[in-house]
CSV table of C-alpha atoms in Angstrom, one decimal:
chain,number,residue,atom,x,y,z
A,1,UNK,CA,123.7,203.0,227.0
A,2,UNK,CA,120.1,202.3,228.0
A,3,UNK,CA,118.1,199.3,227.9
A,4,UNK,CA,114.6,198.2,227.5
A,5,UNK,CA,112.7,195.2,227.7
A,6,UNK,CA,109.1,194.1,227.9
A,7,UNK,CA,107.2,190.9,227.9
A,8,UNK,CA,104.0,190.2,227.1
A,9,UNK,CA,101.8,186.7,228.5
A,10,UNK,CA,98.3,186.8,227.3
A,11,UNK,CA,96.1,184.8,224.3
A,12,UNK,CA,94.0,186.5,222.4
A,13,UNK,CA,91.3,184.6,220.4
A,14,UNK,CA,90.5,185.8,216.8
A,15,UNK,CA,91.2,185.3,213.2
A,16,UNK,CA,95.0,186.8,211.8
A,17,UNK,CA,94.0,189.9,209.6
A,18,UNK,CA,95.5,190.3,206.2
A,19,UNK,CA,95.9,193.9,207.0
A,20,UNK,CA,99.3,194.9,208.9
A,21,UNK,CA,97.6,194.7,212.6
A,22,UNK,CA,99.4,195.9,216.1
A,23,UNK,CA,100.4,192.3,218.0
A,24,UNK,CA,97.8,191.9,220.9
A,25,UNK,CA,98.5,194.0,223.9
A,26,UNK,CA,99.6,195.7,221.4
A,27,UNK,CA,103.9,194.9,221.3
A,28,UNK,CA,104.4,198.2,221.5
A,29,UNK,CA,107.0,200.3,223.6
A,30,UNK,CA,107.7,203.9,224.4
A,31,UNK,CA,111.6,205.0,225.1
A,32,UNK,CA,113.6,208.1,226.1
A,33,UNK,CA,116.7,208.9,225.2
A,34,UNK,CA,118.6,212.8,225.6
A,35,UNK,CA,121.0,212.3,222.7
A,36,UNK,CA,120.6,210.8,219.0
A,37,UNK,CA,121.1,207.3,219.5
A,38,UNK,CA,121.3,203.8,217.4
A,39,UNK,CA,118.9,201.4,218.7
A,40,UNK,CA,119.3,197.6,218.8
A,41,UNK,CA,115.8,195.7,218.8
A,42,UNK,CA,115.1,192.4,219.2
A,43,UNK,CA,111.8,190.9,219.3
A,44,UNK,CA,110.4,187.1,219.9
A,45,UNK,CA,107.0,185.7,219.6
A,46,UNK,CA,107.0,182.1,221.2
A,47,UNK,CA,103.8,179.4,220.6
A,48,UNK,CA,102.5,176.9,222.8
A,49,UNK,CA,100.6,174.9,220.5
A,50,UNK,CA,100.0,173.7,216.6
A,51,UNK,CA,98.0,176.3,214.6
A,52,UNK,CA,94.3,175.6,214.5
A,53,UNK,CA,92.2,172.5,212.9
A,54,UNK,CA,90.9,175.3,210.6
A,55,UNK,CA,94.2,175.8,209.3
A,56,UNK,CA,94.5,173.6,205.7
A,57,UNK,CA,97.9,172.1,205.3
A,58,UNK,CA,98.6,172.5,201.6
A,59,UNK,CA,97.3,176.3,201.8
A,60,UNK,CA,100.3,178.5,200.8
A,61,UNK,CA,99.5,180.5,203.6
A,62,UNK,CA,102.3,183.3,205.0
A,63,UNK,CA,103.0,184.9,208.0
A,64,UNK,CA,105.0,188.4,207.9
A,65,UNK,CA,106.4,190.7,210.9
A,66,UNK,CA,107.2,193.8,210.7
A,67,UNK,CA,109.7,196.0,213.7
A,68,UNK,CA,108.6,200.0,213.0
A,69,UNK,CA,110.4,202.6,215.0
A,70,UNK,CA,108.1,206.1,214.5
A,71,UNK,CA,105.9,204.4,211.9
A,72,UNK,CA,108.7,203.5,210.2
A,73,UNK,CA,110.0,200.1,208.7
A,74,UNK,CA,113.1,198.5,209.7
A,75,UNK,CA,112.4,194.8,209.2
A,76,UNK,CA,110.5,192.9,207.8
A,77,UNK,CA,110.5,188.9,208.6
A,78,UNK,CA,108.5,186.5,206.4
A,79,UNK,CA,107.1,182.7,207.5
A,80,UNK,CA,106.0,180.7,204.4
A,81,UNK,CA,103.6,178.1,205.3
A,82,UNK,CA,103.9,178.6,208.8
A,83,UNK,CA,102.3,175.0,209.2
A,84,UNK,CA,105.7,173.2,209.0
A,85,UNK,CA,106.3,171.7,212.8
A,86,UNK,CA,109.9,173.6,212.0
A,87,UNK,CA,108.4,177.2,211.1
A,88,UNK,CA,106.4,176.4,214.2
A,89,UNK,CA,108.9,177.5,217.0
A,90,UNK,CA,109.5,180.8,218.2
A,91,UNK,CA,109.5,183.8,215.9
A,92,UNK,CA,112.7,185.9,216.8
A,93,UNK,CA,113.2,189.0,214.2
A,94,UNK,CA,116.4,191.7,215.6
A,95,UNK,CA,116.5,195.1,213.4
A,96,UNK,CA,118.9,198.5,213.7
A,97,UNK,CA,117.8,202.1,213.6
A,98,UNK,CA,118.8,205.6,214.6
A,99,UNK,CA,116.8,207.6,216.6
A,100,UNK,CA,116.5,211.3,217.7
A,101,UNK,CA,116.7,212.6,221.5
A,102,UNK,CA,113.2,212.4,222.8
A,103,UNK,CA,110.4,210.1,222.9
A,104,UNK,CA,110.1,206.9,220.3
A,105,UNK,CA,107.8,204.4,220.0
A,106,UNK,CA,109.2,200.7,218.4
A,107,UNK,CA,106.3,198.4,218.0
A,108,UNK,CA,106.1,195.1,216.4
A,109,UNK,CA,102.8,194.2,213.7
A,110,UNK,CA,102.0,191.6,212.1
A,111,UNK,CA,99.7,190.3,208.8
A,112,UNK,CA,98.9,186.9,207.3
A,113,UNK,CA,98.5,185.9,203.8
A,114,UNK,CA,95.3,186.6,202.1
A,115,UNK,CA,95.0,182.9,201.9
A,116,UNK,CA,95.7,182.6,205.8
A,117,UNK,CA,93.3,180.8,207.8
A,118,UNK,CA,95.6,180.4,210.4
A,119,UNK,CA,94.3,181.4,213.8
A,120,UNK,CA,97.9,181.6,215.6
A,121,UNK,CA,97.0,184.0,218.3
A,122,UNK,CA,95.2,181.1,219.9
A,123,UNK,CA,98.5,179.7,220.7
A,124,UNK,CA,100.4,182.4,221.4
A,125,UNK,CA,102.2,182.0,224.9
A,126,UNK,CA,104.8,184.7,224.8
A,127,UNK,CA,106.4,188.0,223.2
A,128,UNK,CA,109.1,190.1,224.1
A,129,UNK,CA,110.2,193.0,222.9
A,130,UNK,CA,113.6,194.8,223.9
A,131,UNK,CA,116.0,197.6,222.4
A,132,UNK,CA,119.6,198.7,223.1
A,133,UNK,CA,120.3,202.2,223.3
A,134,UNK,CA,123.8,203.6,222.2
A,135,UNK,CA,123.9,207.3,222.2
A,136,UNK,CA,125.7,208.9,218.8
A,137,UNK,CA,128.8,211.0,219.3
């Protein structure tokens, strides 16, 4: 059983795109394994502050994640109207996958709403991104 972790601390200024986009740094992480293994991930995005003025409050705006292990899909989480104080708090999204011996990326991405004016990675203060390792017998 091998772990991985990694955190990220940085803001980045700019709009949310409404294409699927990698999360700033980007949230992205290579691992190694010998054998075919299932992988655990986990993945959090904390905020440090409300969205921006330039957000409008009755906007049915969205806010979707998405975990990809090789390009691939394994969850996807969605945030409607990401302006409620509740929706606010940190964004935690866990998926499951199988992997083959060698080297795999999992990255985390991101996309708003076409109608999201939300500028959220103003406020961003934290993400971390680990994954649990069990090799297949």
């Amino acid at each position: 059983m091998n772990r991985y972790s990694k955190i990220w601390k940085n803001r980045v200024d700019g709009a949310i795109s409404s294409e699927w986009s990698p999360f700033p740094g980007p949230m992205s992480m290579k691992i190694k394994e010998d054998k075919p293994s299932k992988i655990f991930i986990s993945a959090s995005v904390g905020f440090k502050g409300k969205p921006s003025s330039g957000y409008q409050e009755n906007a049915n705006s969205s806010l979707y994640y998405r975990i990809l292990v090789n390009g691939e899909k394994v969850v996807e989480y969605h945030v409607p109207n990401p302006r409620k104080l509740e929706k606010l708090s940190d964004v935690s999204i866990q998926g499951v996958s199988e992997i083959p011996p060698g080297e795999n990326t999992v990255e985390v991405y991101y996309k708003g709403s076409k109608s999201c004016s939300w500028n959220y990675r103003q406020n961003q203060a934290e993400a971390e991104l680990s994954v649990l390792a069990v090799p297949v017998h």
